[in-house]
Coordinates of C-alpha atoms in Angstrom, one line a residue:
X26 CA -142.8 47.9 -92.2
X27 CA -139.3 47.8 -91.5
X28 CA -139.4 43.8 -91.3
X29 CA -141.0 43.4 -94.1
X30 CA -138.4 45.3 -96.2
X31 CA -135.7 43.7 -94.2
X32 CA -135.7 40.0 -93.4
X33 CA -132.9 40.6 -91.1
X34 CA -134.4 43.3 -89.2
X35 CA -136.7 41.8 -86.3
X36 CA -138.5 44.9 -84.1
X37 CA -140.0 44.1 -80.1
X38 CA -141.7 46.7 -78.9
X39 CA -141.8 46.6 -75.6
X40 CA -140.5 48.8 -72.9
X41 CA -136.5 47.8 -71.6
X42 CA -136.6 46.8 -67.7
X43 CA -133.1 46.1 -67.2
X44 CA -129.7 46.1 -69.3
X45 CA -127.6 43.3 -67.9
X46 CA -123.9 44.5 -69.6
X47 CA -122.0 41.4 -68.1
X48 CA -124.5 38.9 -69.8
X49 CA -124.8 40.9 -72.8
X50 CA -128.5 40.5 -72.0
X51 CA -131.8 43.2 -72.0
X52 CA -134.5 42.6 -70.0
X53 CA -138.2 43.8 -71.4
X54 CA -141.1 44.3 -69.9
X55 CA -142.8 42.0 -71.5
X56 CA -140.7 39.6 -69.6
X57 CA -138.6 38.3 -72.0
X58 CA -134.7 38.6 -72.0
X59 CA -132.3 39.3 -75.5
X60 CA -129.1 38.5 -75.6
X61 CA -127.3 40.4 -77.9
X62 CA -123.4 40.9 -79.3
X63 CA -123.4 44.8 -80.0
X64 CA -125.9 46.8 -78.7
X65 CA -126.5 50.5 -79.3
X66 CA -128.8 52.6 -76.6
X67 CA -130.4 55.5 -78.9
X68 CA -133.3 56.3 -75.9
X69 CA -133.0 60.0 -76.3
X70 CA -134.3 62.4 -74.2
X71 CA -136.9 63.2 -71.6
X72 CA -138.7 66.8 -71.2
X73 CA -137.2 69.0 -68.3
X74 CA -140.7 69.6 -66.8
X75 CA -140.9 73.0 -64.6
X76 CA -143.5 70.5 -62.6
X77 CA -144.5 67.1 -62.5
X78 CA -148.0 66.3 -61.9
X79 CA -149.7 69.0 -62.8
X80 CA -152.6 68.9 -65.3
X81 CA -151.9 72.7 -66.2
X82 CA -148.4 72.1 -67.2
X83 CA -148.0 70.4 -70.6
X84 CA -144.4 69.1 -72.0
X85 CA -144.2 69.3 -75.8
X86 CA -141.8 66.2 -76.2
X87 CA -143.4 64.1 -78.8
X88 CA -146.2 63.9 -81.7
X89 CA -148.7 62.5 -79.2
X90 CA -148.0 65.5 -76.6
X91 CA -148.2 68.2 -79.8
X92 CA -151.0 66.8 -80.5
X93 CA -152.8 67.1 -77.0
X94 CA -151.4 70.4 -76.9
X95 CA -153.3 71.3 -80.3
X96 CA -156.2 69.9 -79.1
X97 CA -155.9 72.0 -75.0
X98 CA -155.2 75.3 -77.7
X99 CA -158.9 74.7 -79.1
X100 CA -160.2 75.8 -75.9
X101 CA -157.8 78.2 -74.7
X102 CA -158.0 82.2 -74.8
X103 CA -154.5 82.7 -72.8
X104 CA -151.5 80.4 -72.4
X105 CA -148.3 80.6 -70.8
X106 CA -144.6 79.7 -72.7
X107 CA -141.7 78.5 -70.4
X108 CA -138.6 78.2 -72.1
X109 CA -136.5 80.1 -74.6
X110 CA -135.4 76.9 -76.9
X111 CA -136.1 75.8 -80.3
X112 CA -139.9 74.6 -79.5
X113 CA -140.7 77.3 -78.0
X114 CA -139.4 80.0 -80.3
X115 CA -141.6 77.2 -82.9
X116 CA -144.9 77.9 -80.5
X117 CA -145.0 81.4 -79.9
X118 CA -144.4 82.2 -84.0
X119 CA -147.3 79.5 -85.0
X120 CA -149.9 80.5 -82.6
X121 CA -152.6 81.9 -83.4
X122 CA -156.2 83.4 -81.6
X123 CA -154.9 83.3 -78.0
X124 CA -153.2 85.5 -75.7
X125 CA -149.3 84.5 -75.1
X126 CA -146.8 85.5 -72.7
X127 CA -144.0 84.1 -72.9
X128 CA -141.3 83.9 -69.9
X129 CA -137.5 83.4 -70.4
X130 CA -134.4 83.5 -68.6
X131 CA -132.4 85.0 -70.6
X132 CA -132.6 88.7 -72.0
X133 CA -133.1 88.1 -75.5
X134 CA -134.9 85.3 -77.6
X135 CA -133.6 82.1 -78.7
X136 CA -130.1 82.9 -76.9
X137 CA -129.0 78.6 -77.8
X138 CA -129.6 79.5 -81.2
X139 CA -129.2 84.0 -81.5
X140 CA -127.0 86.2 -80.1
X141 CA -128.9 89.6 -79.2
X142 CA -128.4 91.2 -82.6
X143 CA -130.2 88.2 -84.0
X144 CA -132.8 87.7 -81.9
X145 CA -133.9 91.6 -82.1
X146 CA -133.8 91.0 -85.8
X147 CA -136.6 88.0 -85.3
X148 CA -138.8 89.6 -82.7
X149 CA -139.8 92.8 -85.3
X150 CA -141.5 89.5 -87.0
X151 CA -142.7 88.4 -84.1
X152 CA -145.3 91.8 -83.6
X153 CA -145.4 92.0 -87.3
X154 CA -149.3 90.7 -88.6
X155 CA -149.0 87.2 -90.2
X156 CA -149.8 85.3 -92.6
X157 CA -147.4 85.2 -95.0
X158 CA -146.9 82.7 -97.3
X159 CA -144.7 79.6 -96.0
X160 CA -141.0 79.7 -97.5
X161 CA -140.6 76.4 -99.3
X162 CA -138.6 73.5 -98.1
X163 CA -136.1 72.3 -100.0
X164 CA -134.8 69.8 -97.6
X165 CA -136.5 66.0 -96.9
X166 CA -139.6 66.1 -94.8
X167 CA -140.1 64.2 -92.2
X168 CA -143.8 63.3 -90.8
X169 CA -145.5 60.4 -89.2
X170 CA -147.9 58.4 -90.6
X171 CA -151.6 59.4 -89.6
X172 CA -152.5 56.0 -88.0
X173 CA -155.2 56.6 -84.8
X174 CA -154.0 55.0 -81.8
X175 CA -157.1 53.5 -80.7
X176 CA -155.1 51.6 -78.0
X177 CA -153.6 54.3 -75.9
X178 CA -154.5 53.5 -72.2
X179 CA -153.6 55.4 -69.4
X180 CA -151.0 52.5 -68.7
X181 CA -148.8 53.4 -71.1
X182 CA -149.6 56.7 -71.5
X183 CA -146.0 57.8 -69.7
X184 CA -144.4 55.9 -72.5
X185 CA -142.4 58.6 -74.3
X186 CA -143.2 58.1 -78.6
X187 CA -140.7 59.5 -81.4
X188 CA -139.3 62.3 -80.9
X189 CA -140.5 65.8 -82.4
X190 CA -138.8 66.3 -86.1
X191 CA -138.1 69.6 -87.6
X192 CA -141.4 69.4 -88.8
X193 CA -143.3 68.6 -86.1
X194 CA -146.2 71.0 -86.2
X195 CA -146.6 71.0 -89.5
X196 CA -150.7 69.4 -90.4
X197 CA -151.3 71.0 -86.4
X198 CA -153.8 73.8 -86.6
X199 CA -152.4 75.5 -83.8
X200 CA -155.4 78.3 -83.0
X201 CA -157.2 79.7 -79.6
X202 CA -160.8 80.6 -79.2
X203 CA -159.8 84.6 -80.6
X204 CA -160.4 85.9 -84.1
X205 CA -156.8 87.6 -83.9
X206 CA -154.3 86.4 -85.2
X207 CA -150.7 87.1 -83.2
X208 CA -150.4 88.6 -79.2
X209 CA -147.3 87.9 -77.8
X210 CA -145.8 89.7 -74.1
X211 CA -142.6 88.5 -74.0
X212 CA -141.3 88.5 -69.9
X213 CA -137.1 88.4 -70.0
X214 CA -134.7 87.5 -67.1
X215 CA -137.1 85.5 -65.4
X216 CA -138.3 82.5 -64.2
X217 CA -141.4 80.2 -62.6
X218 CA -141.6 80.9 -58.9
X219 CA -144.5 79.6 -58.1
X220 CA -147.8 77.6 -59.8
X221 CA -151.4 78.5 -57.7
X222 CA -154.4 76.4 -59.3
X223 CA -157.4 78.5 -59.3
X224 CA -158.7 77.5 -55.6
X225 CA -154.7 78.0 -54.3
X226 CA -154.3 81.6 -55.8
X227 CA -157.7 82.4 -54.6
X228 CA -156.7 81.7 -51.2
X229 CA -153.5 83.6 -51.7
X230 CA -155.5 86.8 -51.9
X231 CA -152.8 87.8 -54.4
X232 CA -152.9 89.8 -57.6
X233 CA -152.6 88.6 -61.4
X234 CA -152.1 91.0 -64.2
X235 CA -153.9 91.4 -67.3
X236 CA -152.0 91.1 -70.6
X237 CA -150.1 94.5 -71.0
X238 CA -151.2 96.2 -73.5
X239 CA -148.3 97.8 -75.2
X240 CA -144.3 97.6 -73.8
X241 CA -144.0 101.0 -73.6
X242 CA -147.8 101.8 -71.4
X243 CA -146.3 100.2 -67.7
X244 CA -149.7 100.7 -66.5
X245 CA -149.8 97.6 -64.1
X246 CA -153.7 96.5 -64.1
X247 CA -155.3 93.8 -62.1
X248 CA -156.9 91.3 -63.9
X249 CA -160.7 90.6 -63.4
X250 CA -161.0 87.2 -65.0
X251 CA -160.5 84.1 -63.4
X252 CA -158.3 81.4 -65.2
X253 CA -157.8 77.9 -64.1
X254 CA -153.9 78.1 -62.9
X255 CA -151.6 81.1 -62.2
X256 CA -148.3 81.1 -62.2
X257 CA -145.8 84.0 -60.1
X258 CA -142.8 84.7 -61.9
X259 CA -139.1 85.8 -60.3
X260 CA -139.9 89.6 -61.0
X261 CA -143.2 89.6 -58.8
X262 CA -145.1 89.4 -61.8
X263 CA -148.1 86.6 -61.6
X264 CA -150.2 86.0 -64.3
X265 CA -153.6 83.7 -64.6
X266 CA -153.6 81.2 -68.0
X267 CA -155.6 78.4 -69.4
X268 CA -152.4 76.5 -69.2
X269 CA -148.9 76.1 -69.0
X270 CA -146.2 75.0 -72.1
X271 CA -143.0 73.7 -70.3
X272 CA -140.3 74.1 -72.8
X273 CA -137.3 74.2 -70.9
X274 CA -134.9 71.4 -72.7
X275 CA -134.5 68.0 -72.3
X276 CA -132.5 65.4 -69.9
X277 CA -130.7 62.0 -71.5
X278 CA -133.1 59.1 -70.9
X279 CA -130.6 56.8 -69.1
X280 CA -133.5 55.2 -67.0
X281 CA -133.2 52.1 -66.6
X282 CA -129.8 51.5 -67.9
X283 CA -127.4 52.7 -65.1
X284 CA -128.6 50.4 -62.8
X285 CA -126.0 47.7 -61.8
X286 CA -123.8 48.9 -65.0
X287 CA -120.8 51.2 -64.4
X288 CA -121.2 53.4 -67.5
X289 CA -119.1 56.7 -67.8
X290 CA -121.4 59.5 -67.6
X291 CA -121.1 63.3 -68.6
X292 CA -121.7 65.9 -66.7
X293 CA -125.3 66.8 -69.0
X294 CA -126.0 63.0 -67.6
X295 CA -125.5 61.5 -71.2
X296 CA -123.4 58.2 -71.5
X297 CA -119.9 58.9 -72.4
X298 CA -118.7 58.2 -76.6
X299 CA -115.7 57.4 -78.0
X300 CA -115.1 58.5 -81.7
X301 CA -116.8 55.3 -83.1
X302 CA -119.6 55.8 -80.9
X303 CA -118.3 53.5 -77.7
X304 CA -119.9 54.0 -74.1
X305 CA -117.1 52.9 -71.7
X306 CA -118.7 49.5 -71.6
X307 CA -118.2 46.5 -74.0
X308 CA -120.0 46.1 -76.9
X309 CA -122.5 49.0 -76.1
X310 CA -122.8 51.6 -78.1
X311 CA -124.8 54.9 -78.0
X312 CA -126.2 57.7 -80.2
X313 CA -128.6 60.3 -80.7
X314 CA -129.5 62.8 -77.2
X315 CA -128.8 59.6 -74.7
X316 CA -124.9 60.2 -75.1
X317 CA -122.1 62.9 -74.8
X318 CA -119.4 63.0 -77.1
X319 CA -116.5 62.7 -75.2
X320 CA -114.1 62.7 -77.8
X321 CA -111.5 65.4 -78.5
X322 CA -114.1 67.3 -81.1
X323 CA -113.1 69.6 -84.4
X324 CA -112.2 73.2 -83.8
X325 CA -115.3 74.1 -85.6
X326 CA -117.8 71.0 -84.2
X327 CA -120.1 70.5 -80.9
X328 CA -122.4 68.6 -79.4
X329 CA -126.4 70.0 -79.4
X330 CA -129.3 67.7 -78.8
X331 CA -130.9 68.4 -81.8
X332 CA -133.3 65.9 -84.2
X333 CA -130.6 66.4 -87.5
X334 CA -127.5 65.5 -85.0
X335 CA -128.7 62.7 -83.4
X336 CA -129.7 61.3 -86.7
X337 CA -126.1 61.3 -88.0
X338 CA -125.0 59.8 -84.9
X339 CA -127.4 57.3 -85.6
X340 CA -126.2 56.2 -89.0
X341 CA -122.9 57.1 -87.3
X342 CA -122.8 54.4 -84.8
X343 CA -124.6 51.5 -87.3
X344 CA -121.5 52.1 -89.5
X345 CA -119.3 51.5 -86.7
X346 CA -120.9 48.6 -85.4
X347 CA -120.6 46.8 -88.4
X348 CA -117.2 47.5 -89.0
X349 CA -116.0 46.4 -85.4
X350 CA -118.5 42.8 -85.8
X351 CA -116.1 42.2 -88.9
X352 CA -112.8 43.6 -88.0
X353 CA -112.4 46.4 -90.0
X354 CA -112.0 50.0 -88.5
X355 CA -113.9 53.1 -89.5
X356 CA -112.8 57.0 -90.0
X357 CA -114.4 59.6 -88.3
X358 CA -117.4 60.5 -90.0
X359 CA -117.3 63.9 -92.0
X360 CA -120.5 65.5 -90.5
X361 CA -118.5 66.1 -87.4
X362 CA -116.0 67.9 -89.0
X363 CA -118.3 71.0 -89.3
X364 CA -121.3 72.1 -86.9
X365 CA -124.3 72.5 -89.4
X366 CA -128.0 72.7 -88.8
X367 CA -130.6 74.2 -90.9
X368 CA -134.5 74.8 -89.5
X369 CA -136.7 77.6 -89.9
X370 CA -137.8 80.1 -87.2
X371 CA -140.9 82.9 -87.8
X372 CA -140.9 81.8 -91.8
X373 CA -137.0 82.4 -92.4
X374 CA -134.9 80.2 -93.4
X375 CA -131.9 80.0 -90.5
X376 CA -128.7 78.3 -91.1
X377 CA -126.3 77.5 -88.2
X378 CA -122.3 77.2 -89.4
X379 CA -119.6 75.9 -87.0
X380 CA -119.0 78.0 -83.6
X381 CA -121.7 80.6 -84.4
X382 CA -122.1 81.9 -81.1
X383 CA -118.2 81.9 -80.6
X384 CA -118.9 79.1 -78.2
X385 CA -115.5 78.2 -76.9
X386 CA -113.6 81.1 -78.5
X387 CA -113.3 83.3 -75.7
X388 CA -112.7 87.3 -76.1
X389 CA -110.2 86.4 -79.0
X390 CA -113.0 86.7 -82.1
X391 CA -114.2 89.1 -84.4
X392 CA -117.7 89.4 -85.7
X393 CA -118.7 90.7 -89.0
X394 CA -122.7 91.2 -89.7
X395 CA -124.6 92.5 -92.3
X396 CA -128.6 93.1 -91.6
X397 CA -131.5 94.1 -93.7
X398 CA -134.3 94.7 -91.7
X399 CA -137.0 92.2 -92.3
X400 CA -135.0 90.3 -95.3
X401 CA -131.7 89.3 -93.7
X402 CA -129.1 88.8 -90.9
X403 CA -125.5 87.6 -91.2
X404 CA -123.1 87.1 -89.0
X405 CA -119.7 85.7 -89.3
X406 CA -117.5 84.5 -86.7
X407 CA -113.7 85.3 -87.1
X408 CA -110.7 84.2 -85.0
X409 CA -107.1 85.2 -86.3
X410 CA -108.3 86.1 -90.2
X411 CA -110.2 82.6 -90.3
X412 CA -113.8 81.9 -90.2
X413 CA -114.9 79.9 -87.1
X414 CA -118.7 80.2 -87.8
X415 CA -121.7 82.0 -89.4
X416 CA -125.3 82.4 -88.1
X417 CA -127.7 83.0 -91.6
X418 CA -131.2 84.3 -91.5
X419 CA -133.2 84.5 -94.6
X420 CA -132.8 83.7 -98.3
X421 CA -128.9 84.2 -98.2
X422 CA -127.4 81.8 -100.7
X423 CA -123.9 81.8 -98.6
X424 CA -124.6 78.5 -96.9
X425 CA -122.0 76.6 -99.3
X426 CA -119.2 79.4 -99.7
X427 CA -119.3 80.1 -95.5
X428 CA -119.0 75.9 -94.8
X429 CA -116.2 75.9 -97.3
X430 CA -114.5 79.4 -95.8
X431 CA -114.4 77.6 -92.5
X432 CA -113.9 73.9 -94.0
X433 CA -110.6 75.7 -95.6
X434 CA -109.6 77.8 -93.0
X435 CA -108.4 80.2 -95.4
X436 CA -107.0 83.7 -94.0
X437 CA -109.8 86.2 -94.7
X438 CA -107.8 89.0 -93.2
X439 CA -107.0 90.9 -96.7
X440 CA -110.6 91.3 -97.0
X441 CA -112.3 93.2 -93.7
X442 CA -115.2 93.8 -93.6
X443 CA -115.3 93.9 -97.5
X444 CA -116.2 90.5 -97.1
X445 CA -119.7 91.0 -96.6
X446 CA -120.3 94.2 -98.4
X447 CA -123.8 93.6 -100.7
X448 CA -122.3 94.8 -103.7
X449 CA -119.9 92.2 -103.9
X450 CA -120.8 88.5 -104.9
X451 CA -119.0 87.1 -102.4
X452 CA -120.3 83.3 -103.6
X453 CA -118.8 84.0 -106.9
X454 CA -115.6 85.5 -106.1
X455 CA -114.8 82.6 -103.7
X456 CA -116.1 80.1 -106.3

């Protein structure tokens, strides 16, 4: 498609064997080499999976895995959630008709995303009966094309496809065997100890738990059923499941680049990038989850390997590239000026401003927040009268005003916490 509509575009799919950076040369696997003059590495990122090998253990990295996974689901009357990121807070909200419980780390949800305040507010949805109708988008959509892929073998079945949009499980029927439609036990502060398969656990002669019944009932019961894996947990707890969602964040795909090239590399294991997009190696550039940004960032900017960042690193890096092939410099790009992502978690809209964790800020910060159970949550971020960030949960309408307040850095100390009192349009005043 793309060559068509661009004659100067020419696409190889094939996998890369080898990046030879003193011969400005690639080798594919097809076993032909390229030689090229700039060359920008956008491979992403790879799944952090709790355990390789396993046919219990799915990763949900790409459409073809959300797809297998939809199709596992059909059959399934209990799964098992690993992970506390943005997919998983996605999984545990859509599913439907099958037991969940879901295991984190940390002692709230969604703590890359939420602060506890936050993440409270969500999980009342979370026990709350569905459906409701879906909020509407009002951003671009972004799906693939339904083409069958008559052609996947088992050879390149490892071969990782696009990488999951923000609206990656949208046309997915995600629904178990049960006619219910939401049970969710959420397990905090711990992690996977172990994974028995049936025959393993059997041996074992240990104990797996039913699915509690209520939070506040601790009445430990043993489970009767047998399931096909089981996995023990860092507090003792085991429980049996159909299978196993390992969604535990992602790794830079720098395989098979490194090899024989001395690239900078960040501690997160992404290449190293100037502020046009540079590795620390000529010509080569690199974008999107691969690479770390290792310039000296905005006050109110940072790195997350999320879909909407590495896209304007993306069209970042191209504008770059083409400057520097004809001479001309570039200016920093204005979407890293400001921190900014916009998704949707259990059907509200969520909008993400600047440091909105107070990432970075230390004790020095205020917070402000305003909640309405079940409509919305606001929190703003202040350090020294000026706005650093904003977390937004619902239908607030002070998206624009909050990216100009921090854009502007202008001193909100005259107004306290006046400045999110309901009864004052705060989007007008500041207009």
């Amino acid at each position: 498609m793309l060559e068509n509509r661009f004659p100067n575009i020419k696409v190889i799919e094939s996998g890369v064997k080898q990046l030879n950076s003193k011969e400005h040369c690639i080798l594919t696997e097809d076993g032909n080499q390229h030689i090229y003059k700039k060359l920008c590495l956008c491979a992403g990122a790879k799944p952090k999976l709790i355990c390789e090998e396993n046919p219990y253990v799915l990763g949900i990295r790409d459409t073809d895995s959300a797809q297998e996974f939809q199709k596992q689901l059909t059959k399934a009357k209990r799964i098992m959630i690993i992970g506390n990121g943005g997919i998983a807070l996605e999984l545990v909200y859509e599913i439907e008709g099958c037991e969940v419980i879901w295991a984190i780390k940390d002692k709230a949800i969604g703590n890359t995303f939420f602060d506890a305040g936050a993440a409270e507010f969500l999980t009342s949805k979370l026990i709350a009966e569905k459906p409701e109708a879906k909020i509407a988008q009002k951003r671009t959509r972004y799906t693939t094309e339904g083409r069958k892929k008559e052609a996947e073998t088992k050879a390149n079945a490892g071969n990782i496809g696009s990488a999951l949009g923000p609206d990656w499980h949208e046309g997915l029927d995600l629904k178990g065997t049960k006619e219910f439609s939401h049970k969710i036990h959420i397990e905090t502060m711990c992690e996977v100890k172990k994974i028995y398969l049936q025959e393993e656990f059997r041996i074992s002669k240990k104990k797996s738990l039913t699915f509690p019944r209520d939070h506040h009932n601790q009445l430990v019961i043993a489970d009767k059923e047998i399931w096909p894996v089981y996995v023990e947990l860092t507090n003792e707890k085991i429980y049996g499941c159909d299978f196993i969602v390992s969604a535990t964040g992602v790794t830079p795909n720098t395989e098979p680049f490194l090899c024989g090239n001395n690239f900078d590399v960040g501690k997160d294991g992404g290449l190293k990038v100037d502020d046009h997009m540079r590795t620390s190696l000529p010509d080569i550039y690199a974008a999107g989850d691969i690479c770390t940004a290792s310039w000296q960032p905005s006050p109110v900017w940072q790195q997350m390997r999320l879909w909407t960042q590495a896209r304007q690193m993306g069209w970042y890096a191209a504008k770059c590239m083409a400057a520097a092939s004809v001479g001309e410099s570039t200016d920093m790009d204005f979407s890293f000026e400001l921190f900014a992502h916009v998704t949707k978690f259990f059907n509200y809209k969520v909008v993400l401003l600047g440091k909105y964790n107070a990432q970075g800020l230390g004790l020095d910060h205020e917070l402000i927040l305003r909640c309405t159970k079940g409509q919305e949550y606001i929190k703003a971020v202040l350090q020294n009268g000026r706005m650093m960030g904003a977390v937004l949960i619902g239908e607030t309408d002070l998206e624009e005003t909050f990216e100009n307040l921090i854009l502007n850095q202008m001193n909100l100390s005259a107004y306290g916490e006046d400045l999110l009192d309901p009864n004052i349009d705060i989007e007008d005043y500041f207009d």
